[in-house]
Coordinates of C-alpha atoms and ligand atoms in Angstrom, one line a residue:
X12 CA -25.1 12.2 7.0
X13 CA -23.2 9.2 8.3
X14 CA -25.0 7.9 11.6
X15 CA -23.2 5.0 12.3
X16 CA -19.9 3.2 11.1
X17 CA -19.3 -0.4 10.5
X18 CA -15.6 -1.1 10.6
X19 CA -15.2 -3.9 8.4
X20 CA -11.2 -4.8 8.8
X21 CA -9.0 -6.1 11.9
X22 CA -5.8 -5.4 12.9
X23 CA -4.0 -2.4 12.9
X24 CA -6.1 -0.7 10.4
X25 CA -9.0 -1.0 12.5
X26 CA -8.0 0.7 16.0
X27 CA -7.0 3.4 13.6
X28 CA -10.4 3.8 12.0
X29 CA -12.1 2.8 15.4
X30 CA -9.7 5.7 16.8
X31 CA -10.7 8.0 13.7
X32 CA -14.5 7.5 14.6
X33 CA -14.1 7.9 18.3
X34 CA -12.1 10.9 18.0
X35 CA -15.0 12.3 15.7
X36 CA -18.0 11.2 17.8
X37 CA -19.1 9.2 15.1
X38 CA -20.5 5.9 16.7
X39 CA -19.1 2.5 15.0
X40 CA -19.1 -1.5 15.7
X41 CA -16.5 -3.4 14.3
X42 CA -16.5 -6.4 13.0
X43 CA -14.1 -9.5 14.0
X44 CA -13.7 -13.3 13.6
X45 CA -13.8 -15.7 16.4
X46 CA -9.7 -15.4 16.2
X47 CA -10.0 -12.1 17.0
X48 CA -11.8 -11.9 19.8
X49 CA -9.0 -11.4 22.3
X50 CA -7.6 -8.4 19.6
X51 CA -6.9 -4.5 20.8
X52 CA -9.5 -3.5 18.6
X53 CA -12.1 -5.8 19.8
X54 CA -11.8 -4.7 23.3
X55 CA -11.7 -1.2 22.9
X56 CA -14.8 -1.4 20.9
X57 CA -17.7 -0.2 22.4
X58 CA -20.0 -2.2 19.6
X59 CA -18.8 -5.3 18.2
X60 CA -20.2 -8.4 15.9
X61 CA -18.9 -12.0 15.8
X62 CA -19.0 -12.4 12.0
X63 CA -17.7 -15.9 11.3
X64 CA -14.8 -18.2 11.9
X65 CA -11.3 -17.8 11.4
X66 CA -10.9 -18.1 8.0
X67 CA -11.2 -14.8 6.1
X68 CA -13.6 -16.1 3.5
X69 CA -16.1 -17.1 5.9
X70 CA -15.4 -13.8 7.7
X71 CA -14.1 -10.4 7.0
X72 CA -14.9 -11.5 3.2
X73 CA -18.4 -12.6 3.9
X74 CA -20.6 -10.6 2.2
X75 CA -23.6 -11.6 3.3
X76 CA -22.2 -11.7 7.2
X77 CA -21.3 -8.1 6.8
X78 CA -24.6 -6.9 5.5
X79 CA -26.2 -8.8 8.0
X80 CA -23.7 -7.3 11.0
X81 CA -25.1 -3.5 9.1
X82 CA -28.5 -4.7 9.5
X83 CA -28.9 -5.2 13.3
X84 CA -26.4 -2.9 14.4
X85 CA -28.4 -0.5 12.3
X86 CA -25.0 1.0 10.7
X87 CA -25.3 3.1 7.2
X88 CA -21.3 3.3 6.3
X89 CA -18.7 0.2 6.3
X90 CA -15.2 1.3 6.3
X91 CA -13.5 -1.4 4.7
X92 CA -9.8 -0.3 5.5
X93 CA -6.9 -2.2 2.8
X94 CA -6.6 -5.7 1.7
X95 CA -10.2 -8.2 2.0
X96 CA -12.8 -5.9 0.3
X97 CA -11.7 -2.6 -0.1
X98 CA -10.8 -3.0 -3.8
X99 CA -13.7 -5.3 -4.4
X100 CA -15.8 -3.1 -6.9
X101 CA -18.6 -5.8 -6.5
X102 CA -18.9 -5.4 -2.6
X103 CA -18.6 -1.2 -3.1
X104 CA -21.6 -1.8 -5.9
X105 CA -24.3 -3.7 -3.0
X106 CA -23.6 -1.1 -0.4
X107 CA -24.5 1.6 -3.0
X108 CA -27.9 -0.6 -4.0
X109 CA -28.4 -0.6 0.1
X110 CA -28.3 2.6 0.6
X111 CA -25.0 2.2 2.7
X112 CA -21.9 4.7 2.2
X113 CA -19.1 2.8 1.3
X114 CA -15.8 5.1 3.0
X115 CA -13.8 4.5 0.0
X116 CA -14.1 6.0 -4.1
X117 CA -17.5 4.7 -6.2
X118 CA -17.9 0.7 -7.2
X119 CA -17.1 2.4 -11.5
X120 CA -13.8 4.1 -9.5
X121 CA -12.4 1.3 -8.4
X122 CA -13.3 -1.1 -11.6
X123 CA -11.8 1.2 -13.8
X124 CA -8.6 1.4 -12.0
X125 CA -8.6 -2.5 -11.0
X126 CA -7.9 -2.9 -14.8
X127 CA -4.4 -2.0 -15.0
X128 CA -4.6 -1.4 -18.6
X129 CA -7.4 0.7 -18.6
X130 CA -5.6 2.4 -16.1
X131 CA -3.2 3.0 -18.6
X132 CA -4.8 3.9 -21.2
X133 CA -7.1 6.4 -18.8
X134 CA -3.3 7.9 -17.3
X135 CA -2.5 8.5 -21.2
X136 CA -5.7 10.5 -22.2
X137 CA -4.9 12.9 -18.5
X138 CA -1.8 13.3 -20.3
X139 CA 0.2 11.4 -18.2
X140 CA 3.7 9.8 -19.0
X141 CA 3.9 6.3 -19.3
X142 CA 6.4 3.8 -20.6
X143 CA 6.9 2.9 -24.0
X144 CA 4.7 -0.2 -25.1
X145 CA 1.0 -0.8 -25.9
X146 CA -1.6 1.3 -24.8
X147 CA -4.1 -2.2 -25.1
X148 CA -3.8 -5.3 -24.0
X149 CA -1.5 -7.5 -26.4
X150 CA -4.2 -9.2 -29.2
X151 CA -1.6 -11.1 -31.3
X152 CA 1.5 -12.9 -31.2
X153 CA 2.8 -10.5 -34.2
X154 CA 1.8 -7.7 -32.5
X155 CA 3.9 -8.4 -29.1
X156 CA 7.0 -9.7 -31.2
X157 CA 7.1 -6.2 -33.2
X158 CA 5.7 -4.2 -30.4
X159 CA 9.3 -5.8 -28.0
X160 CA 11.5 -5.4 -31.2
X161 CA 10.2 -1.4 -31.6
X162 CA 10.8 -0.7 -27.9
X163 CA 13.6 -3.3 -26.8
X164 CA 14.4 -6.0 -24.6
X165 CA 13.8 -5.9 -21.4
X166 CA 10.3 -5.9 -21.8
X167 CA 8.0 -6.2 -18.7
X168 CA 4.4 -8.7 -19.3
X169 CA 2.0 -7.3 -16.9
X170 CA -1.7 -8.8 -16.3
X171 CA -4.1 -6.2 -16.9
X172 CA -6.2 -7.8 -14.0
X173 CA -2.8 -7.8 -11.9
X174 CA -1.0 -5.5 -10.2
X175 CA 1.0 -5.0 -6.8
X176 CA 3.6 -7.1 -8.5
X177 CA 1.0 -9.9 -9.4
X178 CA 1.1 -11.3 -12.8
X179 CA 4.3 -9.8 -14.1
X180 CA 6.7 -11.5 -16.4
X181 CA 10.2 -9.8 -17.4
X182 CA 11.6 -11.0 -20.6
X183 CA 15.2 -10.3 -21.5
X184 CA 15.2 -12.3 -24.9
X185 CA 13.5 -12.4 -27.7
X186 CA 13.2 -16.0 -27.6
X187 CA 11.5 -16.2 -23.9
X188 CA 8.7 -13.6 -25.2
X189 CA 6.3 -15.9 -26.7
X190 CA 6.4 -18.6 -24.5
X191 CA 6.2 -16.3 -21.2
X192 CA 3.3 -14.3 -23.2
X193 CA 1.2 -17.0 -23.5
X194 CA 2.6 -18.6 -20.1
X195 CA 1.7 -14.8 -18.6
X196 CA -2.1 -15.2 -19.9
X197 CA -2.9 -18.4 -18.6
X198 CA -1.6 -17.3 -15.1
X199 CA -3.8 -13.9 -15.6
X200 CA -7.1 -16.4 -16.4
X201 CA -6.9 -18.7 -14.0
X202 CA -5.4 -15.8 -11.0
X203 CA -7.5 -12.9 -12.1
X204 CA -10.4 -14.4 -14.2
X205 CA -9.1 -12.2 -17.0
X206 CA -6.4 -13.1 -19.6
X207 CA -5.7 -9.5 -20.8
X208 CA -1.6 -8.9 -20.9
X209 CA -0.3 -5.9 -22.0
X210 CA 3.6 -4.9 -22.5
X211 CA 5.8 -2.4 -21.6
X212 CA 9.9 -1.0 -21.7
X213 CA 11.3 -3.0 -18.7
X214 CA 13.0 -0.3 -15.9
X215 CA 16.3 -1.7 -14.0
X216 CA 16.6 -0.9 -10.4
X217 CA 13.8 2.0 -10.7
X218 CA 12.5 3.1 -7.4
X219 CA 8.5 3.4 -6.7
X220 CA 7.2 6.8 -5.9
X221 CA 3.5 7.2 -5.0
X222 CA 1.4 9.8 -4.4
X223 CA -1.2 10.4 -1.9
X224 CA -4.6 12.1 -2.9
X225 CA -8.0 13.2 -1.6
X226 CA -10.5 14.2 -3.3
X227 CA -14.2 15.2 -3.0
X228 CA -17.9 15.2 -4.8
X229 CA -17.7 18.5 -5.9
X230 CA -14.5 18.4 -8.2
X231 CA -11.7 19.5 -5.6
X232 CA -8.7 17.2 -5.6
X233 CA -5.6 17.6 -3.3
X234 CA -2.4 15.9 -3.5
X235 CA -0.3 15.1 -0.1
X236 CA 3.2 15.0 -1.8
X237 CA 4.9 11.7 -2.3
X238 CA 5.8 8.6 -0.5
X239 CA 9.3 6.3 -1.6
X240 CA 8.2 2.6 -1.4
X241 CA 11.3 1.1 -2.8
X242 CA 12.1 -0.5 0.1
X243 CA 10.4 -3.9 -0.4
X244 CA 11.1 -7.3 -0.7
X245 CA 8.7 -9.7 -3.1
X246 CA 6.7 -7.0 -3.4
X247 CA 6.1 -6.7 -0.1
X248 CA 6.7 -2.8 1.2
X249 CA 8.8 -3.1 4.1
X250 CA 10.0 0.9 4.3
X251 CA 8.5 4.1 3.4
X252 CA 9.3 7.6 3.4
X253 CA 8.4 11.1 3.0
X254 CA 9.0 12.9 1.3
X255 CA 11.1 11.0 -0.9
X256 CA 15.6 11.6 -0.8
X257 CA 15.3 12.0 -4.4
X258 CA 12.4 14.3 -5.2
X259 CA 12.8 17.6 -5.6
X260 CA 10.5 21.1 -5.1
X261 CA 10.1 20.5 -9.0
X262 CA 9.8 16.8 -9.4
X263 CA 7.3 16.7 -6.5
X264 CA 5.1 19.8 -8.6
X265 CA 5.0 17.5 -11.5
X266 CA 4.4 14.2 -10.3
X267 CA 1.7 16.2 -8.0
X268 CA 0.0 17.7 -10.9
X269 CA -0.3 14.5 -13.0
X270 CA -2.0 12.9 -9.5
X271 CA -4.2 15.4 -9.6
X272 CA -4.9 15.1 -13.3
X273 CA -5.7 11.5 -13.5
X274 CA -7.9 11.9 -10.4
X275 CA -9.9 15.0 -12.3
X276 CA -10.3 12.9 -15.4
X277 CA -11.5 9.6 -13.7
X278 CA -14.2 11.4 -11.5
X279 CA -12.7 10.1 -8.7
X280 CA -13.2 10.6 -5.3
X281 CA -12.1 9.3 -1.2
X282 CA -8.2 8.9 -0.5
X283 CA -6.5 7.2 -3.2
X284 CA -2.4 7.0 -4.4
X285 CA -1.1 7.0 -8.0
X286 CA 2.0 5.1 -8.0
X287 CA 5.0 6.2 -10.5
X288 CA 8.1 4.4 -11.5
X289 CA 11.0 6.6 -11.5
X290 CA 14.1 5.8 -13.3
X291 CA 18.0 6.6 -12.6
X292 CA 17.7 9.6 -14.6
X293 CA 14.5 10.7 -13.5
X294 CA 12.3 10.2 -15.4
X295 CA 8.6 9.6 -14.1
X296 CA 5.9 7.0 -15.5
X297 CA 2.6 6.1 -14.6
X298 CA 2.2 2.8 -13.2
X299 CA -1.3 1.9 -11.3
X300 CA -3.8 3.5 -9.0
X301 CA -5.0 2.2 -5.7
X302 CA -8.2 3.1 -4.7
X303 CA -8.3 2.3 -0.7
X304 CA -6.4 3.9 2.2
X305 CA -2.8 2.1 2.4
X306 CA -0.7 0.9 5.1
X307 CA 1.6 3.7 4.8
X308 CA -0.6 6.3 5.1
X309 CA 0.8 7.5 8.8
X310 CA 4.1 8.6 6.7
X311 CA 2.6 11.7 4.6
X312 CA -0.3 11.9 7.6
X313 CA 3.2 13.0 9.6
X314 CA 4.2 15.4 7.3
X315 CA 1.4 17.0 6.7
X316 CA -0.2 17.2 9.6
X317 CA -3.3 15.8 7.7
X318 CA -5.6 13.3 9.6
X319 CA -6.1 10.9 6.1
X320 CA -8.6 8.7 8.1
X321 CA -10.4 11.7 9.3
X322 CA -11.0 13.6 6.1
X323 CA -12.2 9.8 4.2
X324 CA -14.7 9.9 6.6
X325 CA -15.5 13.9 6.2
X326 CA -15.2 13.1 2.2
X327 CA -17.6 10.0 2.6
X328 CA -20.1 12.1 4.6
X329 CA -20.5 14.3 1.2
X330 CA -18.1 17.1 2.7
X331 CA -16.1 19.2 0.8
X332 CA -12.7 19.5 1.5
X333 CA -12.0 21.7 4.0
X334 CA -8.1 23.0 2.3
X335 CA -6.8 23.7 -0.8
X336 CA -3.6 22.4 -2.5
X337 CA -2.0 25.9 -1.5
X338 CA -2.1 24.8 2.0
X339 CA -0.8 21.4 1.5
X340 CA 2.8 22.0 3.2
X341 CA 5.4 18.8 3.5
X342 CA 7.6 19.6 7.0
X343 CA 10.0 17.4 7.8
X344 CA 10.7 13.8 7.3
X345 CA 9.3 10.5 8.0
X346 CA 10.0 7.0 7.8
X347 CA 7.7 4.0 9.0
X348 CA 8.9 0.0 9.2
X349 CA 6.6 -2.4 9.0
X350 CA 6.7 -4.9 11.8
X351 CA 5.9 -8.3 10.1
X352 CA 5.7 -11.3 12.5
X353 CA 7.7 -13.1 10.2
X354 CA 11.4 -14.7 10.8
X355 CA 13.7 -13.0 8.7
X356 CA 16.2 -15.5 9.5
X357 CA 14.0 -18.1 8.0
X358 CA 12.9 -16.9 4.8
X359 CA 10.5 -14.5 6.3
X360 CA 8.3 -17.5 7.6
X361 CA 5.3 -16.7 9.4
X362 CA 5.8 -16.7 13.2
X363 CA 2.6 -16.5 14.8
X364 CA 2.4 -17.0 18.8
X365 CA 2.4 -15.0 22.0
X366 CA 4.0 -11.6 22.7
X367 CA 5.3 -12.1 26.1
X368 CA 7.0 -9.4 26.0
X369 CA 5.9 -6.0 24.6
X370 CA 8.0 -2.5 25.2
X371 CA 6.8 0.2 22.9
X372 CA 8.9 2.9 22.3
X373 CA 8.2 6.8 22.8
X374 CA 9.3 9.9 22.6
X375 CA 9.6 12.8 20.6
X376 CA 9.1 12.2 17.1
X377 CA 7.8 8.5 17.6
X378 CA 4.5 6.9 16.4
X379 CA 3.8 2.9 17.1
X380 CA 0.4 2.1 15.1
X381 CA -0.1 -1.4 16.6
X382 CA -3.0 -3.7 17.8
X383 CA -0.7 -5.4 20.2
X384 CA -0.4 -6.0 24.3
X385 CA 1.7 -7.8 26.4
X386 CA 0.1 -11.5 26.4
X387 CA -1.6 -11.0 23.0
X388 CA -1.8 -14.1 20.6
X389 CA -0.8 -13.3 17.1
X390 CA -3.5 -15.4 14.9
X391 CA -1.9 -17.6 12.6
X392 CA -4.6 -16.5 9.5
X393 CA -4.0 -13.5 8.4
X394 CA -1.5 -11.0 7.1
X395 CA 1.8 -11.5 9.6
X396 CA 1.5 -7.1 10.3
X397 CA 1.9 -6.4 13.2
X398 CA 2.5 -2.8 13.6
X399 CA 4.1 -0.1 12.2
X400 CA 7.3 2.4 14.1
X401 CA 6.4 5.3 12.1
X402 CA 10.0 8.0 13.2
X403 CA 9.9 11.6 12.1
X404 CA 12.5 14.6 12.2
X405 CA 12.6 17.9 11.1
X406 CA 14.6 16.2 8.3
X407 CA 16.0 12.7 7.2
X408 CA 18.5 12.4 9.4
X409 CA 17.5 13.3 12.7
X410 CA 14.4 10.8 11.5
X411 CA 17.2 8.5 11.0
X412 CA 18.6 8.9 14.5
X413 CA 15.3 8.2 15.7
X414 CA 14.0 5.7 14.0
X415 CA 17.8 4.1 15.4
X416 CA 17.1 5.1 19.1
X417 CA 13.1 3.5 18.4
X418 CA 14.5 0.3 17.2
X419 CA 17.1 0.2 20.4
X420 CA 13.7 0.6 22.4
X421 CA 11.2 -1.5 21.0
X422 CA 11.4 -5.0 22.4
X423 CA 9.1 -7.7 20.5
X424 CA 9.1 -11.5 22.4
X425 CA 7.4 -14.3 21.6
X426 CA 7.3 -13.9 18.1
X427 CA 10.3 -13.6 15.4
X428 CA 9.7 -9.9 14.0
X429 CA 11.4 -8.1 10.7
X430 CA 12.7 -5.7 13.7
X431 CA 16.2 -7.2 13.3
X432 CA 16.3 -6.2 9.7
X433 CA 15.6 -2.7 10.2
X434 CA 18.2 -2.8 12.5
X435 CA 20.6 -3.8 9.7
X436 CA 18.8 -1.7 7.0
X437 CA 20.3 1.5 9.1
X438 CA 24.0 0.1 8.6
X439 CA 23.3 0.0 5.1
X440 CA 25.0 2.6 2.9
X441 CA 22.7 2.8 0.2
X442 CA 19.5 3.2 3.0
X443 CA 21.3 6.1 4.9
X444 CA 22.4 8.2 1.6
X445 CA 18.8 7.6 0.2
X446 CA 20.5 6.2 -3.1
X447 CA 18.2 3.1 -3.1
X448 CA 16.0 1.2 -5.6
X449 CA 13.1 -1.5 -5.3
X450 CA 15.7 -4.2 -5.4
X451 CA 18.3 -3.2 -2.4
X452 CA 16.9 -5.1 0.4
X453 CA 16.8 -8.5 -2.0
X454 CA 20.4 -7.7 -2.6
X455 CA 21.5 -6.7 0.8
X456 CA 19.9 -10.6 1.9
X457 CA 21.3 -12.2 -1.0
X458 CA 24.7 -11.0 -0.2
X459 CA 24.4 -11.7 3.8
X460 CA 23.6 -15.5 3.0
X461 CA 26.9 -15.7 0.5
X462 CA 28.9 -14.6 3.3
X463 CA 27.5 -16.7 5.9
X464 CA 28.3 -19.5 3.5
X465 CA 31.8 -18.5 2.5
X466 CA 32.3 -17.7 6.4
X467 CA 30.9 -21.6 6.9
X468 CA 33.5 -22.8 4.0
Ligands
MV4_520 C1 7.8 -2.3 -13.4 C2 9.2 -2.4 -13.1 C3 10.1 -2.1 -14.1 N1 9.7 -1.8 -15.3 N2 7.5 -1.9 -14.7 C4 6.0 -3.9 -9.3 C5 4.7 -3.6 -8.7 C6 3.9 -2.9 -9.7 N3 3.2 -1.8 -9.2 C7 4.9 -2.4 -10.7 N4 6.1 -3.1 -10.5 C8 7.2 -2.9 -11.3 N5 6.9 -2.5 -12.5 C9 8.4 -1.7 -15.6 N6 8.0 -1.3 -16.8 C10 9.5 -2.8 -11.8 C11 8.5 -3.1 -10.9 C12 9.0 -3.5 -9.6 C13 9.7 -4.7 -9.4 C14 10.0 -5.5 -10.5 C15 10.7 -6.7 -10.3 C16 11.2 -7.0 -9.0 C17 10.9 -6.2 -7.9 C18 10.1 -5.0 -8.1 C19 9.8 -4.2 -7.1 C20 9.1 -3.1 -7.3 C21 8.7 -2.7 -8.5

């Protein structure tokens, strides 16, 4: 039984574990860095540990800091919430030596699926589809020049020790494939310690489809429907949705099932999402796992009326789940922005800085998932989130009108916010009719700057 929760994280992520805990009785101490002492989180807390400075190495990523914070505040679970060490297999490996419970799958769950071309080749044996290419990582230079000629150009290079995006090479020619294989292997040793590349069929404007999963010590997976993340820019998410414009009741049985499967064959367990490509006609591939709780998860908690944060911890505690598949039901819609304090007019820039001026919206249908207050100081260190407008409807477009009417309410000073582009984003054609792909919002910024210049001309 879990006594006693250490939330490891700051931010957003960790009023919503700290509200997860409260809300479940279960007591907790979080964590935070001396630039975060002045944070939501921090003064809700009831516990709390200074664990270092402002830089993230010497805090939220110091190890020996955050057993030591476990130690005197006598806490026997760390919740490590996304990004810093929830998909460090190393970290989830000493908690399980100490006796601690780690919220989150097992130190071999995560390894496995942190190598993206195990991954693969785990997805293939659960039957999964994946693109065409290698199932291994690329050994020879002969062996990636016939591999690209049997499949085609465009090929996509991917690191092996990559993923989100990182350590990905397309290659249109035949003539670019050698130099960007080898150029794609010394990137994946010196970025990932690991030089493994492996090669697959490259997918134009495909859209990224993930699915949400839980799934317990005894065997009993569910699967919370799908989530579209094609809105993104530099692999950055900046939309989501559920359930997704262009899955069907038959598309979202299948790409359900194969979650389900992969999770079954791994032996894993705690919230996880299998993401999928899905092409114009489509066609669904495996792509990577992620084994952590994700910044989107308020989208499928919205329709499903599942508390994701809750049942990690029920699932962590050795609990069983407490539904079956059968009563996994997707109502409505739901659509969540991420609020970046960034300056969309300047190449996304980092704006860090007061919020002088803070109005939240409400109302039926509105969530705001934010550690901000009027007067707040957004630390210039970290990840520029800075809350997320999660909008939902009995379907897309009353969503829609919401998330419109949220965005006329919400009023961000201080610091430059990716509000504004939202803003746009809902006079887009290709956001309202749902025909979108990973690409748009790149495209929609690329032709806004050649019109200011022409305008300028
Ligand atoms: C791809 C792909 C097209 N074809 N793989 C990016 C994140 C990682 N999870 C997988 N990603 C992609 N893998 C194949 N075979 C397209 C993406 C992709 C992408 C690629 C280039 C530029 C922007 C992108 C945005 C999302 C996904």
């Amino acid at each position: 039984m879990i006594k006693k929760i250490l939330i490891a994280n700051r931010g957003e992520i960790a009023l919503r574990i700290w509200r997860a805990c409260t809300e479940l009785n279960i007591p907790s101490v979080l964590v935070f860095s001396t630039a975060d002492r002045e944070s939501l989180p921090v003064r809700l807390a009831g516990e709390k540990v200074c664990i270092g400075p402002p830089s993230s190495l010497d805090s939220y990523l110091n190890i020996p800091a955050l057993l030591s914070a476990l130690e005197v505040t006598g806490c026997d679970a760390i919740h490590p919430g996304y990004g810093f060490l929830a998909e460090n297999a190393s970290f989830a490996e000493i908690c399980e030596e100490s006796g601690i419970t780690f919220i989150g799958p097992t130190a071999e769950n995560i390894r496995l699926m942190g190598d993206k071309a195990e991954a693969r080749q785990n997805a293939v044996k659960a039957g999964l589809p994946i693109l065409p290419g290698a199932v291994k990582p690329i050994k020879t230079r002969e062996e990636a020049r016939a591999l690209a000629r049997r499949i085609g150009f465009p090929v996509i290079l991917k690191a092996a020790g990559g993923g989100g995006g990182r350590g990905m090479r397309i290659v249109r020619d035949q003539k670019d494939l050698l130099p960007m294989l080898e150029a794609c292997q010394n990137e994946a040793l010196a970025a990932f310690d690991n030089p493994e590349v492996y090669l697959e069929k490259f997918v134009e404007r495909p859209r990224h489809i993930e699915v949400q999963i839980l799934a317990d010590n005894y065997g009993q997976v569910v699967a919370l429907g799908e989530r579209d993340c094609s809105l993104q820019r530099r692999h950055q998410k900046l939309v989501e949705e559920a359930p997704s414009p262009v899955v069907t009741a038959r598309m979202r049985s299948r790409l359900c099932a194969y979650a389900r499967r992969l999770v079954h064959h791994i032996g894993y367990r705690s919230a996880g999402t299998i993401e999928f490509l899905v092409d114009s006609r489509q066609n669904i591939y495996f792509m990577e796992m992620n084994t952590r709780i994700q910044v989107e998860h308020p989208v499928t908690e919205t329709v499903t009326g599942v508390d994701i944060i809750k049942e990690q911890l029920h699932l962590a505690n050795g609990e069983r789940l407490a539904f079956s598949q059968r009563q996994v039901h997707i109502r409505g819609a739901a659509i969540e922005c991420r609020i970046n304090a960034e300056d969309p007019a300047v190449n996304f820039r980092p704006s860090p800085g007061t919020v002088n001026r803070l109005l939240v919206p409400g109302g039926p249908g509105v969530r705001f998932d934010s550690h901000l207050y009027q007067g707040y100081r957004v630390p210039p260190y970290y990840d520029s989130l800075i809350g997320k407008l999660i909008v939902s409807g009995r379907d897309r477009r009353e969503a829609l009108e919401r998330l419109r009417r949220a965005l006329m309410e919400l009023e961000i000073d201080g610091v430059k916010t990716t509000v504004p582009l939202y803003r746009k984003l809902l006079d887009h054609a290709g956001f309202l009719s749902g025909k979108y792909y990973v690409g748009l919002i790149e495209t929609m910024l690329e032709k806004e700057q050649s019109d200011e210049s022409a305008a300028g001309q």
